[in-house]
Short mmCIF file of C-alpha atoms and ligand atoms in Angstrom, two decimals:
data_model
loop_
_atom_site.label_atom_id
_atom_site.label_comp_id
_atom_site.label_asym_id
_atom_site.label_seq_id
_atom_site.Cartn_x
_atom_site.Cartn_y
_atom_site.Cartn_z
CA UNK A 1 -5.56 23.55 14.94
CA UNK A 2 -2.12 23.26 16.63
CA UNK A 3 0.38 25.19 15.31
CA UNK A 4 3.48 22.67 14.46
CA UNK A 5 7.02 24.38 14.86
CA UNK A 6 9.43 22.71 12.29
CA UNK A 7 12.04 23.35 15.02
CA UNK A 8 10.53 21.47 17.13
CA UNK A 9 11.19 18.16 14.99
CA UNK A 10 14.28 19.47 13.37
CA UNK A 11 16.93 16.84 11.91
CA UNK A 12 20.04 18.15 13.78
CA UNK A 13 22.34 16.20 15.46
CA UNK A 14 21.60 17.69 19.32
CA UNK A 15 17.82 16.67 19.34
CA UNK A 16 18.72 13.19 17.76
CA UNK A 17 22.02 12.77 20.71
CA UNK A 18 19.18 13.99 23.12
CA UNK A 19 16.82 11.74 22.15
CA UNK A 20 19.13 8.81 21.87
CA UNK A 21 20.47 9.85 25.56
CA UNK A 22 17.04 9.65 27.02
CA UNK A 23 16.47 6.39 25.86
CA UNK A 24 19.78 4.69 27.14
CA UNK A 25 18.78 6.39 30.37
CA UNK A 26 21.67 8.61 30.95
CA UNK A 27 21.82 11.85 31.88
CA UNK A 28 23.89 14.57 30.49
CA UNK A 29 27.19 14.29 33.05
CA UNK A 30 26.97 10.15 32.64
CA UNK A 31 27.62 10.27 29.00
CA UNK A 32 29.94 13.50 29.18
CA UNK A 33 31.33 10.45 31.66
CA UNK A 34 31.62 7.60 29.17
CA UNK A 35 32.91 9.90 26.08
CA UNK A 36 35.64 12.23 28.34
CA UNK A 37 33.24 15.39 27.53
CA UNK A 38 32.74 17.70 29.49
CA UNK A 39 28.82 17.91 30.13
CA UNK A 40 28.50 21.59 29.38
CA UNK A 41 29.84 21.01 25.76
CA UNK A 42 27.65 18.03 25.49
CA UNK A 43 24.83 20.42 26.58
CA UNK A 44 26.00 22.93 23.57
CA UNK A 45 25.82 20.39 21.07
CA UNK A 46 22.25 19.20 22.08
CA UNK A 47 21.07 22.62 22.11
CA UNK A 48 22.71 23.04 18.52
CA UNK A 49 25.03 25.98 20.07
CA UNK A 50 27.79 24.12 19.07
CA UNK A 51 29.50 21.44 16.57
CA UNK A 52 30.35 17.76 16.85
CA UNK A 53 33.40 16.78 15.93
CA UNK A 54 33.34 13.29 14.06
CA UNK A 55 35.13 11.73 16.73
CA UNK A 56 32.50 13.04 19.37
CA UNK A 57 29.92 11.65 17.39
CA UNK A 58 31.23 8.13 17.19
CA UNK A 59 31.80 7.78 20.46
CA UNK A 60 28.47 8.87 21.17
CA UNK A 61 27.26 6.35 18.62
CA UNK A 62 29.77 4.08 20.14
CA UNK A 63 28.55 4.20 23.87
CA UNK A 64 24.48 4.55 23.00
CA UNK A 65 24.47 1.52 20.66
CA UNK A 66 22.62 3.69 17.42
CA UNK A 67 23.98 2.02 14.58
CA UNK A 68 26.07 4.71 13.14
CA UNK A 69 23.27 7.65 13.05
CA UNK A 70 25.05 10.09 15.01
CA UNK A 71 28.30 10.09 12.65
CA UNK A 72 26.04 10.38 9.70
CA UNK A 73 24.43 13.20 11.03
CA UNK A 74 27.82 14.99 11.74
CA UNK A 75 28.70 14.17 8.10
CA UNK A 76 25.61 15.45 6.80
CA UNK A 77 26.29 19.17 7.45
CA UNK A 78 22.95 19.13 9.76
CA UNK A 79 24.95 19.32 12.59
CA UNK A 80 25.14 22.89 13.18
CA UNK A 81 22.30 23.84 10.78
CA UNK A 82 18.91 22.45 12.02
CA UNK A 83 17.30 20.57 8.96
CA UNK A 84 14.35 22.16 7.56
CA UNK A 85 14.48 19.71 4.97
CA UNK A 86 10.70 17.47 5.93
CA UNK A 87 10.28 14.74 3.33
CA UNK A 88 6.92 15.06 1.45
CA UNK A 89 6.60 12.16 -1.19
CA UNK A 90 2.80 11.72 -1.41
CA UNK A 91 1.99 11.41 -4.77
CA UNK A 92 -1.26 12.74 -5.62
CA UNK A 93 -4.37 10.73 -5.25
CA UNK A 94 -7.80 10.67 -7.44
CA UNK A 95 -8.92 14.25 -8.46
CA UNK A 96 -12.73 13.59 -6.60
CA UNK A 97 -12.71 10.62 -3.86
CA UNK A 98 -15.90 9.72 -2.85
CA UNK A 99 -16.86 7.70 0.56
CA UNK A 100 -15.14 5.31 1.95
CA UNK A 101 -15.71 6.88 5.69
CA UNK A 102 -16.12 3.67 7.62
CA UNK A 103 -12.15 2.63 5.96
CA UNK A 104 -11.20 6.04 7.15
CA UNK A 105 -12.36 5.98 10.28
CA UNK A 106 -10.92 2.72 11.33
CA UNK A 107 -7.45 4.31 9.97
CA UNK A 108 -8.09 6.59 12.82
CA UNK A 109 -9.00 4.57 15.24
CA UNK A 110 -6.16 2.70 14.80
CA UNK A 111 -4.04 6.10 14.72
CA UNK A 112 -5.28 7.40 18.25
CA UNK A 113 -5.23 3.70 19.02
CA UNK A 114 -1.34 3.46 18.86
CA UNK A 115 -0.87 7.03 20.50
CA UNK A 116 -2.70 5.96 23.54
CA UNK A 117 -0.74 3.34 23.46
CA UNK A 118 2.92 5.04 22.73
CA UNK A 119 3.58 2.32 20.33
CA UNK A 120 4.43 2.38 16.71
CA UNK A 121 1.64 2.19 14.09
CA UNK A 122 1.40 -0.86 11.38
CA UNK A 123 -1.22 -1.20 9.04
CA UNK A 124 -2.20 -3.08 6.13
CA UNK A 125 -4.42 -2.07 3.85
CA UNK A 126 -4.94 -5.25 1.27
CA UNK A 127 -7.91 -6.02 -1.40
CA UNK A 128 -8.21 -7.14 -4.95
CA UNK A 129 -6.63 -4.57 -7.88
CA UNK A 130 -8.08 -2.05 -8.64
CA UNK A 131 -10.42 -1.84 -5.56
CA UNK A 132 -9.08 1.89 -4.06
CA UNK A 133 -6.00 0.84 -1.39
CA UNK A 134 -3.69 3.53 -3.09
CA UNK A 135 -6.33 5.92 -3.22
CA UNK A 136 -7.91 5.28 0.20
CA UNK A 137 -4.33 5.16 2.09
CA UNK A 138 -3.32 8.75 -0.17
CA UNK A 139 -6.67 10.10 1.11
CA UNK A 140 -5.99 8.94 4.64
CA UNK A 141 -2.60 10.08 4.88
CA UNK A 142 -3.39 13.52 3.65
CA UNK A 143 -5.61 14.02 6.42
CA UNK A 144 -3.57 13.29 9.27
CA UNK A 145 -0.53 14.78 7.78
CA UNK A 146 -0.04 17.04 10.99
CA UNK A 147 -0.25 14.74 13.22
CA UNK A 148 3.54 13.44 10.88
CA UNK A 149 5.14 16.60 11.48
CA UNK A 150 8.83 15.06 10.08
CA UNK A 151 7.24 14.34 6.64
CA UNK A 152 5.81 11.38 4.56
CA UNK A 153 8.20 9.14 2.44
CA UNK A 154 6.70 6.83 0.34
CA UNK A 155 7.73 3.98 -2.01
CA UNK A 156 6.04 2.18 -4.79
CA UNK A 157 7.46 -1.36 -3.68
CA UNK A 158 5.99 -2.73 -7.19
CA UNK A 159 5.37 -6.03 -5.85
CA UNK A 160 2.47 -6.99 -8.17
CA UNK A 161 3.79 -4.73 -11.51
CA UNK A 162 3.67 -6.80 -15.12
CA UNK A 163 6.87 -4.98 -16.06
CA UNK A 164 9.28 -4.52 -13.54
CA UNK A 165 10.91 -6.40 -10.30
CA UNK A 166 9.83 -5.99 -7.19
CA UNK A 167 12.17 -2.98 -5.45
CA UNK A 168 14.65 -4.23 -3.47
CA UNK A 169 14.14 -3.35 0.57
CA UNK A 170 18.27 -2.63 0.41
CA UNK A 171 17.57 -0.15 -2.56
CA UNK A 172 14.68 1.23 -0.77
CA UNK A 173 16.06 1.86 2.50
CA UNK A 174 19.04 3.77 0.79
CA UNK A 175 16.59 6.24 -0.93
CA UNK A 176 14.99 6.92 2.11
CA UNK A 177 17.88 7.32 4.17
CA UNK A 178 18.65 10.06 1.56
CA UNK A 179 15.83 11.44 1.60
CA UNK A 180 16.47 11.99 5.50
CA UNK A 181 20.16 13.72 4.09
CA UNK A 182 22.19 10.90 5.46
CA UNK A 183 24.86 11.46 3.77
CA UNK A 184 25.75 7.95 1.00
CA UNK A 185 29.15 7.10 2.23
CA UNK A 186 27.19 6.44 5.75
CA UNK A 187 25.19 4.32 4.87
CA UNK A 188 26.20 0.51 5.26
CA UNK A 189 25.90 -2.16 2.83
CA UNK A 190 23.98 -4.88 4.61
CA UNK A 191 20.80 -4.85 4.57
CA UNK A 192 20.26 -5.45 8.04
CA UNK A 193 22.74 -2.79 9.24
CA UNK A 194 20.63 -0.30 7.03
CA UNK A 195 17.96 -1.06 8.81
CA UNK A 196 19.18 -0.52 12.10
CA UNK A 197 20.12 2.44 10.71
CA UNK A 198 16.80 3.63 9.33
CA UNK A 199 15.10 3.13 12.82
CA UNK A 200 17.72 4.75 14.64
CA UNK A 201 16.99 7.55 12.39
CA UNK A 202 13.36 7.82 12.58
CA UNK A 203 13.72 7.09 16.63
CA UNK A 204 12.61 10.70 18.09
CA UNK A 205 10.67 11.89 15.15
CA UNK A 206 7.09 11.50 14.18
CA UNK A 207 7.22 10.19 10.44
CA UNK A 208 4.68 8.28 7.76
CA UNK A 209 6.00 5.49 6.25
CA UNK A 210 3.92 4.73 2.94
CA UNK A 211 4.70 1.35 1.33
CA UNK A 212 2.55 0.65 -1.52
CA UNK A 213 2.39 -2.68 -3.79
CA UNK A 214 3.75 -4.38 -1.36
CA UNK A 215 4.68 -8.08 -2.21
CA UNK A 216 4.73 -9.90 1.01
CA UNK A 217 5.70 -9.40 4.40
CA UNK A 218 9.70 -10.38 4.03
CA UNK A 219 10.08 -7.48 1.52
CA UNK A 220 8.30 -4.60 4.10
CA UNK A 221 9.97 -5.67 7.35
CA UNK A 222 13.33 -4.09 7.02
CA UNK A 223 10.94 -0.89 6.22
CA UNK A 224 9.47 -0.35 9.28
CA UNK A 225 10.19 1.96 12.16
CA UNK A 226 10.68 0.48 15.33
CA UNK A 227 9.66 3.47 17.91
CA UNK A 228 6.49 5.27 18.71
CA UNK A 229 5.44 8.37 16.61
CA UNK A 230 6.04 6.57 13.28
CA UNK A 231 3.35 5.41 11.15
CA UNK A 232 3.76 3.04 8.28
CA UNK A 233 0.57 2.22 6.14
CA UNK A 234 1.23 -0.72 3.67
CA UNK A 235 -0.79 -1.81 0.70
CA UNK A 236 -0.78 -4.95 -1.06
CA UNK A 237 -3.01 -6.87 -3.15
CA UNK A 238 -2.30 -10.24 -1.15
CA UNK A 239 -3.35 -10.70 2.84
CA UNK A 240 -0.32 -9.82 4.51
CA UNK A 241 -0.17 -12.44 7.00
CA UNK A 242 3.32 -12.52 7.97
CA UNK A 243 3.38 -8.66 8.68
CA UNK A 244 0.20 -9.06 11.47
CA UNK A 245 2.14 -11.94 13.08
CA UNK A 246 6.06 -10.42 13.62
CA UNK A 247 5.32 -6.88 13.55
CA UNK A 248 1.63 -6.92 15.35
CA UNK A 249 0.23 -5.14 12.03
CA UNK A 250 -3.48 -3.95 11.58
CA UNK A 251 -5.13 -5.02 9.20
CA UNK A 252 -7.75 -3.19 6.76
CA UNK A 253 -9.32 -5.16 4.25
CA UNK A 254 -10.91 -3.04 1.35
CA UNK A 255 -13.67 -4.68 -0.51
CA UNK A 256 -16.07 -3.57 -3.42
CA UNK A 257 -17.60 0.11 -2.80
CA UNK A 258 -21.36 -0.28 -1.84
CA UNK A 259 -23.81 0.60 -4.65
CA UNK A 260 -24.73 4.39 -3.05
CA UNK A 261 -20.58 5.08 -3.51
CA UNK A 262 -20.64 3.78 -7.05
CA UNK A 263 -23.28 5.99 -7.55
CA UNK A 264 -21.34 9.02 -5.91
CA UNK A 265 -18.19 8.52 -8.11
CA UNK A 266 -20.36 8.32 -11.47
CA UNK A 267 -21.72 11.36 -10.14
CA UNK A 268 -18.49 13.05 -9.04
CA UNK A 269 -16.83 12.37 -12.05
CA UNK A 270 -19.76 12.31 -15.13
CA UNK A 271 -21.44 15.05 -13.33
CA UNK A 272 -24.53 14.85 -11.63
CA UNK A 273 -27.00 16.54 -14.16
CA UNK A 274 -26.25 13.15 -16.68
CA UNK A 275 -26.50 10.42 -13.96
CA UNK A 276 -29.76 11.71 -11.85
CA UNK A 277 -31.46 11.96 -15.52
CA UNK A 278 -30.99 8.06 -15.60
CA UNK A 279 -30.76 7.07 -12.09
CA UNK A 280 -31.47 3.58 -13.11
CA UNK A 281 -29.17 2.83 -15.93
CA UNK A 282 -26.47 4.22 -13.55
CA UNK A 283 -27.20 1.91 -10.95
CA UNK A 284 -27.02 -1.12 -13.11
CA UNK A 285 -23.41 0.42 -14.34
CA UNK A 286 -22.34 0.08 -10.94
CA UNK A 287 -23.21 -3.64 -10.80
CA UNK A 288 -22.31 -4.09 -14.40
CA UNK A 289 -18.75 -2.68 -12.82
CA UNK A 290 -18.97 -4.88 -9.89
CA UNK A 291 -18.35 -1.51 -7.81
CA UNK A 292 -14.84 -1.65 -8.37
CA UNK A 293 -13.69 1.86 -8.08
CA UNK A 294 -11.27 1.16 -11.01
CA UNK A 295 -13.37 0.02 -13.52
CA UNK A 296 -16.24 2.91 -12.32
CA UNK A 297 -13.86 5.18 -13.14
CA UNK A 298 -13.05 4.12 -16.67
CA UNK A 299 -16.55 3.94 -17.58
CA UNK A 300 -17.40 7.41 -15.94
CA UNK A 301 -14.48 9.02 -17.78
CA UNK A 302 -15.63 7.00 -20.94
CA UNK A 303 -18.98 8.96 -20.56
CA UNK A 304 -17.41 12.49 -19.47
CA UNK A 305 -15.28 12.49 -22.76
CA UNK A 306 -18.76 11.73 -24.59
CA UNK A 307 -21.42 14.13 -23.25
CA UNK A 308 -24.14 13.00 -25.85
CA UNK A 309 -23.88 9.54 -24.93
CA UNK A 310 -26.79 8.02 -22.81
CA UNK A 311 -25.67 5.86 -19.34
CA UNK A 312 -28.03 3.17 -20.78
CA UNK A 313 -25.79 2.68 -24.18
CA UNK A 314 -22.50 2.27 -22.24
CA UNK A 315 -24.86 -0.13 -20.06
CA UNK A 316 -25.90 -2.08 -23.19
CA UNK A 317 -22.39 -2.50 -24.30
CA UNK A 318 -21.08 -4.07 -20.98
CA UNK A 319 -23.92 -6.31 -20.79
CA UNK A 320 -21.92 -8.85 -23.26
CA UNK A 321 -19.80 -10.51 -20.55
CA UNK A 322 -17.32 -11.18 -23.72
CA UNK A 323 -17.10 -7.82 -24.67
CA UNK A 324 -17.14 -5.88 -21.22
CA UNK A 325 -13.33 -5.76 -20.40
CA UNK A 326 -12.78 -4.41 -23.62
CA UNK A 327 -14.74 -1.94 -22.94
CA UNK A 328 -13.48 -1.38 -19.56
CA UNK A 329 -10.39 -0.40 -20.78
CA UNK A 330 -8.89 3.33 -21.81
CA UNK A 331 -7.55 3.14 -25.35
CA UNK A 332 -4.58 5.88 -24.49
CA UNK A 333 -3.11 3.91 -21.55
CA UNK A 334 -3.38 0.12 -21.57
CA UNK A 335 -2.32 0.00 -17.87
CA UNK A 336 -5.15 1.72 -17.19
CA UNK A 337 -7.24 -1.24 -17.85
CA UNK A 338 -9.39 -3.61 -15.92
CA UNK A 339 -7.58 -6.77 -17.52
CA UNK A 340 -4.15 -5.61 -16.44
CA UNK A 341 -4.91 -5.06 -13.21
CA UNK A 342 -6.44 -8.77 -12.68
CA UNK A 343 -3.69 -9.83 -15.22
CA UNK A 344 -1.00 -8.60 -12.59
CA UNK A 345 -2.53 -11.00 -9.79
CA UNK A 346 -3.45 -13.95 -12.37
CA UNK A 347 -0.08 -14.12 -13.47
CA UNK A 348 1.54 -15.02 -10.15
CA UNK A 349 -0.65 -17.82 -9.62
CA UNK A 350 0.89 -21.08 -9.56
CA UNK A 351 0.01 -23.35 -12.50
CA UNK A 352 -2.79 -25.32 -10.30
CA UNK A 353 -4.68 -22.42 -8.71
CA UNK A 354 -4.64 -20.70 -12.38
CA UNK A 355 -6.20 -23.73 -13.64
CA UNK A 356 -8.70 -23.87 -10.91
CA UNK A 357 -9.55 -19.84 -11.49
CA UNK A 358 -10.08 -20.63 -15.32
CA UNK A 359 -12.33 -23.14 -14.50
CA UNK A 360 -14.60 -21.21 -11.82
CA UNK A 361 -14.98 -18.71 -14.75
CA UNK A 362 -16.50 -21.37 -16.79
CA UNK A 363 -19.06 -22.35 -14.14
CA UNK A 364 -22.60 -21.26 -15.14
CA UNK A 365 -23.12 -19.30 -11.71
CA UNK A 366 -20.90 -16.60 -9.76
CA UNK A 367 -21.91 -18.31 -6.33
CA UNK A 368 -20.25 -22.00 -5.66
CA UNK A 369 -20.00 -24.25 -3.04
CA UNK A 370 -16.31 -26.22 -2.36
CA UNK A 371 -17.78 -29.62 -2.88
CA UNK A 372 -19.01 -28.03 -6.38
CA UNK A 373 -15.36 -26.57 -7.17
CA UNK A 374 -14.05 -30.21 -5.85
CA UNK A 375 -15.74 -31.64 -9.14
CA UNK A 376 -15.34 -28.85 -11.50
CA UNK A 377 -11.47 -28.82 -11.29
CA UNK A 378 -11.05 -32.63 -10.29
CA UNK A 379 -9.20 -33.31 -7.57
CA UNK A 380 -10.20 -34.00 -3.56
CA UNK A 381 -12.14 -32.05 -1.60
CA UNK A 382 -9.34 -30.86 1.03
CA UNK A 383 -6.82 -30.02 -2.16
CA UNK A 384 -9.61 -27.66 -3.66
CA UNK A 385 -9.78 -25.74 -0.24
CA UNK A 386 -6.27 -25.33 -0.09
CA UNK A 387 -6.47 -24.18 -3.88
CA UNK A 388 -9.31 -21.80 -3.11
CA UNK A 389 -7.91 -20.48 -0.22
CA UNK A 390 -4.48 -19.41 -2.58
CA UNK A 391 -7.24 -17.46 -4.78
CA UNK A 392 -8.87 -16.05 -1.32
CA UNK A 393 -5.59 -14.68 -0.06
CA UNK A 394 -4.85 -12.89 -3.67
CA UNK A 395 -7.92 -11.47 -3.26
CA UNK A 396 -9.35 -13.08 -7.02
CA UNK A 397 -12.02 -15.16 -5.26
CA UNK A 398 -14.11 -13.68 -2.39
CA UNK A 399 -15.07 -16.46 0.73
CA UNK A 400 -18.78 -15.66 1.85
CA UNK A 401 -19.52 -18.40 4.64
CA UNK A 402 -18.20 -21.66 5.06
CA UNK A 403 -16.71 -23.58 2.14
CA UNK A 404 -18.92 -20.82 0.06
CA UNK A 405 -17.25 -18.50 -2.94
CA UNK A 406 -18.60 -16.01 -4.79
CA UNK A 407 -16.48 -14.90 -7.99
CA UNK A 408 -16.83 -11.31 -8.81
CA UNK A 409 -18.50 -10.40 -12.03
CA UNK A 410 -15.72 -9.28 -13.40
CA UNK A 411 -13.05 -11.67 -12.41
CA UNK A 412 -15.57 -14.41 -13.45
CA UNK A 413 -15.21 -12.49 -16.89
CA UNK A 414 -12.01 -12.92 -16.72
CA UNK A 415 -11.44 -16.33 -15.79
CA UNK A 416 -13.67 -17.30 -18.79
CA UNK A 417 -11.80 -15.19 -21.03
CA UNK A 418 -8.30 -16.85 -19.70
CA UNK A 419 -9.86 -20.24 -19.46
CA UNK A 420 -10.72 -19.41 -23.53
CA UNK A 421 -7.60 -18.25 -24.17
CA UNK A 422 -5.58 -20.79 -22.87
CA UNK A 423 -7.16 -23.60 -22.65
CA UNK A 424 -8.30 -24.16 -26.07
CA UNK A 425 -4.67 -24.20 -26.77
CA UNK A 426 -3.54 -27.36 -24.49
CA UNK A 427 -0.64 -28.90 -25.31
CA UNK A 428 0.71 -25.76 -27.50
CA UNK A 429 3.74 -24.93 -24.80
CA UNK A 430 3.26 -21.48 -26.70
CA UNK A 431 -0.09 -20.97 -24.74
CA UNK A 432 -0.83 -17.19 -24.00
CA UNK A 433 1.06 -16.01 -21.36
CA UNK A 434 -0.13 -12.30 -21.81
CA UNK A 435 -3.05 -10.98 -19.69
CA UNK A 436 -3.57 -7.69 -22.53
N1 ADP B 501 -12.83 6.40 -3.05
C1 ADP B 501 -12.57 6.69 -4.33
N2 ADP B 501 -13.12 7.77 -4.92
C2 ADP B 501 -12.88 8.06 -6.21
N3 ADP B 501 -12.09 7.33 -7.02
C3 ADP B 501 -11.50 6.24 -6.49
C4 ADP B 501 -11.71 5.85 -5.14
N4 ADP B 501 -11.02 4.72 -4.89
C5 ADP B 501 -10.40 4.43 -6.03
N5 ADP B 501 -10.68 5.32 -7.00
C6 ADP B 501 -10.17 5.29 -8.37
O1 ADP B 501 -10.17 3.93 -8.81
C7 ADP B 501 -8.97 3.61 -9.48
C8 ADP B 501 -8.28 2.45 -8.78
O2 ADP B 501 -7.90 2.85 -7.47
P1 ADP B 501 -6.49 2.47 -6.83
O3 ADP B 501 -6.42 3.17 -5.53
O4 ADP B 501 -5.40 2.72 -7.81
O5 ADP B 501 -6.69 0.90 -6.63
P2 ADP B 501 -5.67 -0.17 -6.02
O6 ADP B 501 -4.55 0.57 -5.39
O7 ADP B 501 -6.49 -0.94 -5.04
O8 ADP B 501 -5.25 -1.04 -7.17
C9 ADP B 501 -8.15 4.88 -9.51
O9 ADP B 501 -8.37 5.49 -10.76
C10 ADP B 501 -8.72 5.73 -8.42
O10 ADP B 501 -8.60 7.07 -8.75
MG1 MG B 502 -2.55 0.63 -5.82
#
């Protein structure tokens, strides 16, 4: 493995006025020109022998058009002392992760892809809750952390959270900017002047971005780095349309796990011994689960805090389709629950698609065809695409050919139990507006 010298990638001024230098195209005695240095002492400075002044740097910032980086850097007491300081906010993902290779392999695809290339890396990683993104892109980013020798930041953008606003990109880009020790009296207020700034920072060094929850492409933009080297992997449980189309994003699309991973993570996480003694009833968990990683993992930590209970009872007890996202649930944390995670999706529905996913749930079969939908919820053929296609793109229906849906298992037990709760209750202006 390559050995990565920190120094290399420090955060001091001289490699950032070098870098910045390069780019404008001017050598060493042209900007010693332009700022009345002398190009020796310019040399000093970008070999961190010696210290900018303030005034040096603003020039500097002045004449290479970089947004006010160079004076924050002076003011961050890096100048002199290379930073050692290399941002590492991964949280930590799932204890075991199982499969998932083909996802990871396009990651890196698109990785050597964009180094060929010298361009920056965007990618998307989008699918319904619950289905692995966060895990997947944790996984992912732990593996090529050395090809990121600057560090990982990461946000939780909370675009799709039942309890709390989606973060600001202005409040964002001022924790990251600290993170990279500019100093808070550099930074400027406008959003767009931030972000200039951010880039300008990242410009030279080879950082992952990690954006997850994101709600739409207008609240990542200001987020990304602009320069090759840089990496930013976003998640989001809508189709990120917006982000492909002005900033040339990738796009990974994470579905169900296949029925051989299902049976890997009941394994990983129940133990083999207990799931190869009833292979069978733990493959019918896995459909009962609609391989969804999420709810897997519930009901193969339901069964490792039971160790006399048989695979085939918990199977029994999800086979009520009223009953099984109760059971899918963990009584100590109620986030931690299938419904919540759909309920975080469902509730930004307008009022006509959530009527229209109610009333799939209440349609005897999983599989339907758009005519079929067109008379179920009552209106025109070309409105019911258009309302399909808003549950497509919030990944709560799935679209398997043309004008074909299929409604996963569990979403369709969903739907039903919305359609059930609310409903029933027409006309009450009181109807249930909590998904727990
Ligand atoms: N490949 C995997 N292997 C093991 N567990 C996984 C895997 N993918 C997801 N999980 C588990 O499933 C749950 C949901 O995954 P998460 O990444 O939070 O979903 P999402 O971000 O799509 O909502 C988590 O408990 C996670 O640990
Ligand atoms: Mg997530």
């Amino acid at each position: 493995m390559q050995q990565v010298n920190l120094d290399d990638h420090t955060l001091s001024f001289g490699a950032a006025l070098r870098h910045h230098r390069r780019q404008q195209g001017l050598s060493l005695r042209q900007l010693a020109g332009l700022v009345a240095y002398s190009p020796g002492w310019l040399s000093r400075i970008e070999n961190g022998m010696s210290t900018p002044t303030m005034q040096l740097a603003r020039l500097c910032d002045r004449e290479l058009a970089t947004d006010g980086v160079l004076a924050a850097l002076a003011g961050s007491g890096l100048a002199t002392r290379p930073g050692r300081l290399r941002p590492a906010q991964l949280p930590a993902g799932p204890a075991q992760f199982v499969g998932r290779e083909h996802d990871l392999r396009a990651l890196d695809a698109l990785l050597a892809h964009s180094t060929q290339t010298h361009s920056p890396l965007t990618v998307s990683i989008d699918g319904p809750p619950g289905v692995g993104k966060t895990a997947l892109m944790i996984r992912w980013a732990n593996q090529v952390s050395a090809a990121f020798p600057d560090g990982v930041l990461y946000r939780d953008l909370r675009g799709h959270s039942a309890d709390a606003e989606p973060m600001r990109p202005t409040d964002v880009l001022a924790d990251f900017l600290a993170a990279l020790q500019i100093c808070a009296p550099a930074v400027p207020a406008d959003v767009e002047q931030r972000a200039a700034m951010f880039r300008s920072v990242l410009a030279g060094r080879r950082m992952l971005v990690i954006l997850d929850n994101a709600a739409d492409s207008r609240q990542v933009a200001p987020l990304l780095p602009g320069t090759a080297g840089c990496a930013a992997v976003v998640t989001s449980r809508r189709r990120l349309t917006g982000l492909a189309v002005r900033a040339g994003a990738a796009k990974v699309s994470l579905g169900p796990m296949s029925p051989e991973e299902s049976f890997a993570l009941l394994c990983a996480v129940v133990g083999p011994e207990r799931i190869l003694a009833e292979p069978d009833a733990a493959r019918d968990l896995g459909w009962r689960c609609a391989y969804l990683p999420l709810a897997l993992r519930i009901a193969a930590e339901q069964l490792a805090t039971r160790p006399h209970r048989s695979v085939a009872l918990l199977v029994g007890e999800l086979a009520d389709d009223g009953d099984r996202l109760n059971v899918l649930s963990d009584g100590d944390d109620p986030n931690l629950a299938v419904r919540s995670a759909f309920w975080g999706s469902y509730r930004e529905l307008d009022a006509e698609a959530s009527r229209a996913f109610r009333l799939l749930g209440l349609y005897p079969s999983n599989r339907i065809q758009a005519s079929v939908a067109a008379a179920l919820i009552e209106r025109p053929l070309a409105h019911t695409r258009r309302l399909l296609e808003s549950l497509v793109s919030v990944h709560l229906l799935e679209e398997t050919g043309p004008d074909r849906y299929r409604l996963a298992n569990l979403l369709r037990a969903y739907a039903a139990e919305r359609a059930d709760a609310e409903d029933a209750r027409v006309g009450d202006n009181d109807a249930a507006t909590s998904g727990r």
